Amino acid sequence: MTPPSRLALRGDLLDFTATPDWGATASAAVRYRPDHWLLIDAGRIVGAQPGAQAPDASWAQFDHRGQLILPGFIDTHVHSPQLDVIASYGTELLDWLNTYTFPAEQRYADAGEAAAGAARFLDALLAHGTTSAVVFPTVHKVSADALFAAAQARGMRLITGKVLMDRHAPDGLRDDVAQAERDCVDLIQRWHGTDRLAYAVTVRFAPTSTPEQLAMAGGLCQSHPGVYMQTHVAENRDEVRWARELFPEARSYLDVYARAGLLNERSVLAHGIWLDDADRAALRDSGAQIAHSPSSNLFLGSGLFDWRAAEAAGAAVSVATDVGGGTSLCQLKSLADAYKVQAMAGQRLTAWKALHAATRGAAQALHLADEIGSLEPGCMADVCVWDWAAGPVAQRRLAVAHDLHEKVFAWMTLGDERNLAATYVAGRRIQA
């Protein structure tokens, strides 16, 4: 059955028109329109109007009164094969990779496993309220192909690319510079700019790439304008020490990427916990962003990211689940954990700052704000409908909340994928 072209969703609309200030619970950046119709035509948002002004019969109407309607979440750092290792016990980063992650990723050399894993992963993202993502597959070209194809079939905005890893990894997970370059070029030509897909030059992390491979990756960024770059940086202290040993000529771990031509306005660097002021200035000057992954950082014991310092330096910060280091694909859980991380540093992360970083802020950092991240006319209708509260505890908390921020903060803190009522991608309902 062909879905209707013109949709009208009725509910409480929440998005952002600007960047909220740190610590401000009353913010002009918040656009809250209770009981409004969100109008969608041919997959794009075309407007909104009060609930009392019902659209005419040419619009298919869906009544979500009493529910919250937000832009779909954007996850700026997540690993598609790592659903198999989520909630794995007892190790820090480097041991965790060798014990759990690398064996799971080896299975994705098989085309059937890669296709099944891509479908399972993307369906799980959508079932958790995430409609766009920046994703690590595996070193295998087939895993990137499968992920692109599955995202295309679902109409999703996805940024991904074959992982580059030519040393310090087990058999079956290493590539070589020449073949990796050929694979990347082929994937770029096939997928980058096709439908809602974009390619990311994907360096696993500096220790698993030789200087020659890093230089090749920098060359790909230079010769293919518009591609993204994704990697990890300064997640764990042992990892930072290892990078220093492997690249003694670099001023810092981040500088390894800068020297290879991998630091630019389309660079997405996961974690960034152990950075200094010079690193933060380099992020600001290059336009690169940090994909803050609080749940993963807590679970693996990696450290506490200083969001306030990054923002003060002018560096962009988005929020990510980093599954499987993180323990849920639900961005609400990431945001609740981000609050706890900042509280440990004596800072208070508002619901507005947190939600902005997972919607409009992430879209801006990815240069996609004209497509995703808000309910602005012209954006694609990637929209999620949420119950304000699930269960008697959350319902009571909602009932006694005094103002909008208190209500939204309680929803963000107590909510999870059980609150999700519907997911729309480009105006097509795909999650009941």
Short mmCIF file of C-alpha atoms in Angstrom, two decimals:
data_model
loop_
_atom_site.label_atom_id
_atom_site.label_comp_id
_atom_site.label_asym_id
_atom_site.label_seq_id
_atom_site.Cartn_x
_atom_site.Cartn_y
_atom_site.Cartn_z
CA MET A 1 0.00 0.00 0.00
CA THR A 2 1.41 3.40 -0.99
CA PRO A 3 1.62 5.75 2.03
CA PRO A 4 -0.23 9.07 1.76
CA SER A 5 1.78 12.00 0.43
CA ARG A 6 0.26 14.55 2.81
CA LEU A 7 0.35 13.78 6.53
CA ALA A 8 -0.74 15.79 9.53
CA LEU A 9 0.50 14.69 12.95
CA ARG A 10 -1.18 16.21 16.00
CA GLY A 11 0.74 16.46 19.27
CA ASP A 12 3.08 18.57 21.38
CA LEU A 13 5.86 19.80 19.05
CA LEU A 14 9.33 20.40 20.53
CA ASP A 15 12.50 21.46 18.72
CA PHE A 16 15.12 24.23 18.72
CA THR A 17 15.62 27.39 16.70
CA ALA A 18 19.03 28.28 18.18
CA THR A 19 21.67 26.93 20.55
CA PRO A 20 20.63 26.94 24.23
CA ASP A 21 22.96 28.62 26.69
CA TRP A 22 24.72 26.45 29.25
CA GLY A 23 22.70 26.13 32.46
CA ALA A 24 19.64 28.05 31.23
CA THR A 25 16.41 26.21 32.02
CA ALA A 26 14.38 29.06 30.50
CA SER A 27 15.61 29.44 26.93
CA ALA A 28 14.42 31.36 23.90
CA ALA A 29 16.16 28.69 21.79
CA VAL A 30 13.39 26.22 22.66
CA ARG A 31 10.39 26.07 20.35
CA TYR A 32 7.50 24.35 22.13
CA ARG A 33 4.12 24.23 20.45
CA PRO A 34 1.63 22.20 22.51
CA ASP A 35 -1.28 20.63 20.63
CA HIS A 36 -0.24 21.54 17.09
CA TRP A 37 -0.50 19.84 13.73
CA LEU A 38 2.83 19.07 12.04
CA LEU A 39 2.22 19.13 8.28
CA ILE A 40 4.23 16.84 6.02
CA ASP A 41 4.08 16.75 2.22
CA ALA A 42 6.09 14.39 0.01
CA GLY A 43 8.37 13.45 2.88
CA ARG A 44 9.21 16.99 4.00
CA ILE A 45 7.87 19.22 6.74
CA VAL A 46 5.89 22.08 5.26
CA GLY A 47 4.48 23.80 8.34
CA ALA A 48 2.60 23.63 11.61
CA GLN A 49 -0.68 25.02 12.88
CA PRO A 50 -2.69 24.97 16.13
CA GLY A 51 -4.63 21.83 16.92
CA ALA A 52 -7.94 23.66 16.75
CA GLN A 53 -7.26 24.43 13.07
CA ALA A 54 -7.74 21.01 11.57
CA PRO A 55 -6.27 20.41 8.09
CA ASP A 56 -8.71 19.65 5.30
CA ALA A 57 -9.55 16.18 4.04
CA SER A 58 -6.60 16.10 1.64
CA TRP A 59 -4.32 15.41 4.65
CA ALA A 60 -4.11 11.98 6.26
CA GLN A 61 -4.49 12.84 9.94
CA PHE A 62 -2.80 11.02 12.83
CA ASP A 63 -3.85 12.08 16.30
CA HIS A 64 -1.01 11.97 18.82
CA ARG A 65 -2.58 14.39 21.28
CA GLY A 66 -0.97 14.19 24.71
CA GLN A 67 2.27 12.90 23.19
CA LEU A 68 5.56 14.62 22.44
CA ILE A 69 6.71 15.04 18.83
CA LEU A 70 10.42 15.67 18.25
CA PRO A 71 12.87 15.43 15.38
CA GLY A 72 14.36 11.96 15.17
CA PHE A 73 17.55 11.61 17.16
CA ILE A 74 20.95 11.74 15.45
CA ASP A 75 23.57 9.31 16.78
CA THR A 76 27.00 10.60 15.76
CA HIS A 77 29.01 7.56 16.82
CA VAL A 78 27.84 3.94 16.90
CA HIS A 79 29.14 0.55 15.70
CA SER A 80 26.74 -1.60 13.66
CA PRO A 81 28.39 -5.00 14.37
CA GLN A 82 28.64 -4.43 18.10
CA LEU A 83 25.11 -5.38 19.08
CA ASP A 84 26.72 -8.78 19.60
CA VAL A 85 29.01 -7.46 22.36
CA ILE A 86 26.79 -4.93 24.13
CA ALA A 87 26.87 -5.43 27.92
CA SER A 88 30.11 -7.45 27.92
CA TYR A 89 31.68 -7.74 31.36
CA GLY A 90 34.85 -6.68 32.97
CA THR A 91 37.39 -4.91 30.74
CA GLU A 92 38.66 -1.49 29.78
CA LEU A 93 38.95 -0.31 26.18
CA LEU A 94 41.98 -2.15 24.79
CA ASP A 95 41.18 -5.49 26.43
CA TRP A 96 37.52 -5.05 25.49
CA LEU A 97 38.43 -4.67 21.82
CA ASN A 98 40.57 -7.80 21.79
CA THR A 99 38.31 -9.94 23.97
CA TYR A 100 34.88 -9.06 22.62
CA THR A 101 34.78 -6.63 19.72
CA PHE A 102 37.31 -7.95 17.23
CA PRO A 103 35.95 -11.54 17.30
CA ALA A 104 32.43 -10.22 16.68
CA GLU A 105 33.59 -8.06 13.78
CA GLN A 106 35.38 -10.94 12.07
CA ARG A 107 32.00 -12.51 11.32
CA TYR A 108 31.12 -9.60 9.03
CA ALA A 109 33.47 -10.84 6.33
CA ASP A 110 30.53 -13.04 5.32
CA ALA A 111 28.06 -11.23 3.05
CA GLY A 112 25.04 -12.95 4.58
CA GLU A 113 26.10 -12.07 8.12
CA ALA A 114 26.82 -8.49 7.06
CA ALA A 115 23.39 -8.07 5.45
CA ALA A 116 21.53 -9.62 8.39
CA GLY A 117 23.54 -7.54 10.86
CA ALA A 118 22.91 -4.30 8.97
CA ALA A 119 19.15 -4.90 8.89
CA ARG A 120 19.06 -5.84 12.56
CA PHE A 121 21.10 -2.79 13.55
CA LEU A 122 19.13 -0.20 11.55
CA ASP A 123 15.79 -1.59 12.66
CA ALA A 124 17.03 -1.37 16.25
CA LEU A 125 18.10 2.26 15.77
CA LEU A 126 14.65 3.16 14.47
CA ALA A 127 12.98 1.29 17.32
CA HIS A 128 14.96 3.47 19.75
CA GLY A 129 14.01 6.79 18.14
CA THR A 130 17.18 7.37 16.09
CA THR A 131 16.57 8.20 12.44
CA SER A 132 20.08 9.35 11.37
CA ALA A 133 23.51 8.06 12.36
CA VAL A 134 27.25 8.13 11.79
CA VAL A 135 28.23 4.47 11.87
CA PHE A 136 31.29 2.23 12.01
CA PRO A 137 30.77 -1.08 10.17
CA THR A 138 33.86 -3.34 9.95
CA VAL A 139 37.06 -3.48 7.91
CA HIS A 140 35.28 -5.59 5.31
CA LYS A 141 34.02 -3.78 2.23
CA VAL A 142 30.96 -6.02 2.18
CA SER A 143 29.91 -4.76 5.61
CA ALA A 144 29.84 -1.14 4.38
CA ASP A 145 27.99 -2.14 1.20
CA ALA A 146 25.38 -3.98 3.26
CA LEU A 147 24.90 -1.06 5.64
CA PHE A 148 24.48 1.46 2.81
CA ALA A 149 21.99 -0.79 1.03
CA ALA A 150 19.93 -1.38 4.17
CA ALA A 151 19.83 2.35 4.95
CA GLN A 152 18.81 3.14 1.38
CA ALA A 153 15.94 0.65 1.62
CA ARG A 154 14.71 2.40 4.76
CA GLY A 155 15.14 5.93 3.41
CA MET A 156 17.51 6.87 6.22
CA ARG A 157 20.19 9.54 6.42
CA LEU A 158 23.32 7.50 7.10
CA ILE A 159 27.03 8.31 7.10
CA THR A 160 29.40 5.34 7.08
CA GLY A 161 32.43 3.82 5.38
CA LYS A 162 34.71 0.81 5.42
CA VAL A 163 36.93 0.72 8.51
CA LEU A 164 40.66 1.24 7.90
CA MET A 165 42.89 -0.95 10.05
CA ASP A 166 46.21 -2.32 8.80
CA ARG A 167 48.07 -3.19 12.01
CA HIS A 168 47.63 -4.23 15.64
CA ALA A 169 44.51 -6.22 14.82
CA PRO A 170 43.87 -9.96 14.38
CA ASP A 171 43.88 -11.91 11.14
CA GLY A 172 40.74 -11.25 9.17
CA LEU A 173 40.47 -7.68 10.41
CA ARG A 174 43.51 -6.11 8.75
CA ASP A 175 43.56 -4.52 5.33
CA ASP A 176 46.46 -3.05 3.37
CA VAL A 177 46.90 0.47 2.12
CA ALA A 178 46.51 -0.13 -1.61
CA GLN A 179 43.49 -2.44 -1.43
CA ALA A 180 41.83 -0.31 1.22
CA GLU A 181 42.16 2.74 -0.98
CA ARG A 182 40.62 0.91 -3.95
CA ASP A 183 37.75 -0.29 -1.76
CA CYS A 184 37.11 3.20 -0.39
CA VAL A 185 37.12 4.81 -3.83
CA ASP A 186 34.72 2.20 -5.14
CA LEU A 187 32.36 2.70 -2.18
CA ILE A 188 32.54 6.49 -2.53
CA GLN A 189 31.68 6.31 -6.21
CA ARG A 190 28.81 3.93 -5.57
CA TRP A 191 27.22 5.42 -2.45
CA HIS A 192 28.36 8.94 -1.58
CA GLY A 193 25.58 11.38 -2.43
CA THR A 194 23.19 8.59 -3.43
CA ASP A 195 19.75 9.24 -1.91
CA ARG A 196 20.41 10.15 1.75
CA LEU A 197 23.78 8.45 2.07
CA ALA A 198 27.25 9.87 2.59
CA TYR A 199 30.67 8.30 2.85
CA ALA A 200 32.95 8.61 5.85
CA VAL A 201 36.65 7.84 5.62
CA THR A 202 36.74 5.62 8.70
CA VAL A 203 40.00 5.25 10.60
CA ARG A 204 39.43 2.82 13.49
CA PHE A 205 41.88 4.72 15.67
CA ALA A 206 45.43 5.86 15.17
CA PRO A 207 47.16 2.83 16.77
CA THR A 208 45.58 0.41 14.28
CA SER A 209 46.68 2.35 11.20
CA THR A 210 50.22 2.77 9.93
CA PRO A 211 51.41 6.28 9.05
CA GLU A 212 51.07 5.25 5.40
CA GLN A 213 47.42 4.34 5.86
CA LEU A 214 46.69 7.56 7.73
CA ALA A 215 48.28 9.52 4.87
CA MET A 216 46.16 7.60 2.38
CA ALA A 217 43.04 8.42 4.39
CA GLY A 218 43.97 12.09 4.42
CA GLY A 219 44.41 11.94 0.67
CA LEU A 220 40.92 10.49 0.25
CA CYS A 221 39.46 13.40 2.22
CA GLN A 222 41.35 15.84 0.04
CA SER A 223 40.49 14.24 -3.29
CA HIS A 224 36.82 13.63 -2.54
CA PRO A 225 35.33 16.90 -1.24
CA GLY A 226 32.23 16.41 0.86
CA VAL A 227 33.13 13.07 2.38
CA TYR A 228 33.24 12.81 6.14
CA MET A 229 35.97 11.42 8.39
CA GLN A 230 35.26 9.44 11.55
CA THR A 231 37.58 7.97 14.15
CA HIS A 232 38.26 7.68 17.88
CA VAL A 233 40.51 9.97 19.90
CA ALA A 234 41.72 10.18 23.49
CA GLU A 235 39.14 7.79 24.92
CA ASN A 236 41.27 5.94 27.44
CA ARG A 237 44.54 6.79 29.20
CA ASP A 238 46.29 3.58 28.13
CA GLU A 239 45.22 4.25 24.55
CA VAL A 240 46.62 7.79 24.77
CA ARG A 241 49.96 6.45 26.04
CA TRP A 242 50.04 3.88 23.23
CA ALA A 243 49.39 6.55 20.60
CA ARG A 244 52.20 8.65 22.07
CA GLU A 245 54.60 5.70 21.76
CA LEU A 246 53.57 4.97 18.17
CA PHE A 247 53.62 8.61 17.01
CA PRO A 248 56.34 10.38 19.02
CA GLU A 249 56.58 13.15 16.43
CA ALA A 250 52.99 14.31 17.13
CA ARG A 251 52.26 16.92 19.80
CA SER A 252 49.19 14.98 20.97
CA TYR A 253 46.91 12.14 19.99
CA LEU A 254 44.65 14.60 18.15
CA ASP A 255 47.68 16.00 16.36
CA VAL A 256 48.29 12.58 14.77
CA TYR A 257 45.12 13.13 12.76
CA ALA A 258 45.83 16.77 12.06
CA ARG A 259 49.27 15.91 10.64
CA ALA A 260 47.68 13.32 8.33
CA GLY A 261 45.14 15.81 6.96
CA LEU A 262 42.23 14.20 8.80
CA LEU A 263 41.06 17.14 10.89
CA ASN A 264 38.46 19.23 9.09
CA GLU A 265 34.89 20.51 9.35
CA ARG A 266 33.50 17.09 8.44
CA SER A 267 35.54 15.16 11.02
CA VAL A 268 33.64 13.31 13.74
CA LEU A 269 35.93 12.26 16.59
CA ALA A 270 34.47 9.99 19.23
CA HIS A 271 35.15 10.58 22.93
CA GLY A 272 37.88 13.25 23.24
CA ILE A 273 38.09 12.83 27.01
CA TRP A 274 41.84 13.31 27.44
CA LEU A 275 42.33 16.50 25.43
CA ASP A 276 44.10 19.71 26.43
CA ASP A 277 43.49 23.36 25.60
CA ALA A 278 45.62 23.20 22.44
CA ASP A 279 43.59 20.23 21.22
CA ARG A 280 40.31 22.05 21.87
CA ALA A 281 41.61 25.05 19.93
CA ALA A 282 42.50 22.75 17.04
CA LEU A 283 38.98 21.35 17.06
CA ARG A 284 37.54 24.86 17.00
CA ASP A 285 39.81 26.03 14.20
CA SER A 286 39.18 22.98 12.03
CA GLY A 287 35.42 22.81 12.63
CA ALA A 288 35.67 19.17 13.75
CA GLN A 289 33.25 17.83 16.36
CA ILE A 290 33.51 15.57 19.38
CA ALA A 291 30.91 12.80 19.54
CA HIS A 292 30.47 12.59 23.30
CA SER A 293 29.64 9.02 24.33
CA PRO A 294 28.80 9.19 28.04
CA SER A 295 27.27 5.75 28.54
CA SER A 296 30.28 4.07 26.96
CA ASN A 297 32.73 6.22 28.88
CA LEU A 298 31.08 5.24 32.18
CA PHE A 299 30.69 1.55 31.31
CA LEU A 300 34.31 1.08 30.19
CA GLY A 301 35.67 3.37 32.91
CA SER A 302 37.31 5.59 30.30
CA GLY A 303 36.86 8.95 32.02
CA LEU A 304 34.63 12.02 32.26
CA PHE A 305 34.38 14.30 29.23
CA ASP A 306 34.60 18.04 29.99
CA TRP A 307 31.76 19.31 27.82
CA ARG A 308 31.86 22.81 29.29
CA ALA A 309 35.56 23.22 28.48
CA ALA A 310 35.05 22.03 24.91
CA GLU A 311 32.16 24.44 24.40
CA ALA A 312 34.05 27.32 26.00
CA ALA A 313 36.88 26.72 23.53
CA GLY A 314 34.43 26.84 20.62
CA ALA A 315 34.51 23.13 19.79
CA ALA A 316 31.32 21.44 18.59
CA VAL A 317 29.89 18.65 20.75
CA SER A 318 27.24 16.11 19.73
CA VAL A 319 26.00 13.06 21.64
CA ALA A 320 26.38 9.40 20.72
CA THR A 321 25.53 5.98 22.10
CA ASP A 322 28.77 4.23 21.07
CA VAL A 323 27.10 0.83 21.18
CA GLY A 324 28.55 -1.68 22.03
CA GLY A 325 30.72 0.21 24.54
CA GLY A 326 27.53 2.05 25.40
CA THR A 327 24.74 -0.07 26.79
CA SER A 328 21.71 1.24 24.89
CA LEU A 329 20.85 2.56 21.44
CA CYS A 330 18.37 4.92 23.10
CA GLN A 331 19.66 8.47 23.04
CA LEU A 332 17.52 9.31 26.06
CA LYS A 333 19.77 7.04 28.10
CA SER A 334 22.86 8.69 26.62
CA LEU A 335 21.52 12.11 27.58
CA ALA A 336 20.66 10.98 31.10
CA ASP A 337 24.20 9.65 31.47
CA ALA A 338 25.62 12.87 30.04
CA TYR A 339 23.90 14.74 32.86
CA LYS A 340 25.59 12.46 35.41
CA VAL A 341 29.01 12.90 33.80
CA GLN A 342 28.71 16.67 33.96
CA ALA A 343 27.36 16.54 37.52
CA MET A 344 30.58 14.78 38.56
CA ALA A 345 32.43 17.90 37.39
CA GLY A 346 30.07 20.22 39.28
CA GLN A 347 28.20 21.22 36.12
CA ARG A 348 24.48 20.92 35.40
CA LEU A 349 23.48 19.86 31.91
CA THR A 350 20.00 21.12 31.06
CA ALA A 351 17.50 19.10 29.09
CA TRP A 352 17.70 21.80 26.42
CA LYS A 353 21.48 21.61 25.97
CA ALA A 354 21.34 17.80 25.95
CA LEU A 355 18.46 17.45 23.48
CA HIS A 356 19.88 20.11 21.19
CA ALA A 357 23.14 18.15 20.95
CA ALA A 358 21.23 15.06 19.80
CA THR A 359 19.07 16.92 17.26
CA ARG A 360 19.69 20.36 15.75
CA GLY A 361 23.20 20.72 17.20
CA ALA A 362 24.33 17.40 15.74
CA ALA A 363 22.77 18.31 12.40
CA GLN A 364 24.61 21.62 12.35
CA ALA A 365 27.92 19.96 13.19
CA LEU A 366 27.34 17.56 10.28
CA HIS A 367 26.33 20.43 7.93
CA LEU A 368 22.91 18.83 7.56
CA ALA A 369 20.69 21.31 9.42
CA ASP A 370 18.69 21.99 6.26
CA GLU A 371 17.70 18.30 6.19
CA ILE A 372 17.53 16.85 9.71
CA GLY A 373 17.46 17.80 13.37
CA SER A 374 14.47 20.16 13.56
CA LEU A 375 10.81 20.58 12.68
CA GLU A 376 11.58 23.50 10.40
CA PRO A 377 9.72 23.67 7.06
CA GLY A 378 11.91 22.17 4.35
CA CYS A 379 13.50 19.55 6.60
CA MET A 380 12.89 15.88 5.92
CA ALA A 381 10.09 14.51 8.06
CA ASP A 382 12.28 12.31 10.25
CA VAL A 383 10.07 12.54 13.32
CA CYS A 384 9.46 10.53 16.47
CA VAL A 385 6.40 10.50 18.71
CA TRP A 386 6.99 9.85 22.40
CA ASP A 387 4.79 9.21 25.41
CA TRP A 388 5.56 11.79 28.06
CA ALA A 389 5.64 9.08 30.72
CA ALA A 390 5.65 5.28 30.84
CA GLY A 391 4.63 3.59 34.08
CA PRO A 392 3.24 4.90 37.35
CA VAL A 393 6.48 6.41 38.68
CA ALA A 394 7.09 8.54 35.58
CA GLN A 395 3.41 9.40 35.33
CA ARG A 396 3.38 10.71 38.88
CA ARG A 397 6.59 12.65 38.29
CA LEU A 398 5.04 14.27 35.22
CA ALA A 399 1.87 15.14 37.14
CA VAL A 400 3.73 17.14 39.79
CA ALA A 401 6.24 18.87 37.45
CA HIS A 402 5.98 22.65 37.64
CA ASP A 403 7.27 23.90 34.31
CA LEU A 404 8.27 22.75 30.85
CA HIS A 405 11.94 22.14 31.60
CA GLU A 406 11.07 20.06 34.65
CA LYS A 407 8.66 17.96 32.57
CA VAL A 408 11.12 17.46 29.72
CA PHE A 409 14.03 16.74 32.05
CA ALA A 410 11.99 14.07 33.85
CA TRP A 411 11.02 12.55 30.48
CA MET A 412 14.65 12.57 29.36
CA THR A 413 15.86 11.01 32.62
CA LEU A 414 13.15 8.41 33.18
CA GLY A 415 12.29 7.62 29.58
CA ASP A 416 13.64 5.04 27.17
CA GLU A 417 12.53 3.21 24.03
CA ARG A 418 9.37 2.05 25.84
CA ASN A 419 8.16 5.65 25.58
CA LEU A 420 8.45 5.59 21.79
CA ALA A 421 5.03 5.55 20.14
CA ALA A 422 5.89 6.03 16.46
CA THR A 423 8.82 6.70 14.15
CA TYR A 424 8.52 8.44 10.78
CA VAL A 425 11.36 8.53 8.24
CA ALA A 426 10.84 10.96 5.38
CA GLY A 427 7.17 11.01 6.30
CA ARG A 428 6.78 7.23 6.21
CA ARG A 429 5.68 5.55 9.41
CA ILE A 430 7.95 2.64 10.06
CA GLN A 431 7.59 1.96 13.77
CA ALA A 432 4.24 1.24 15.39
#
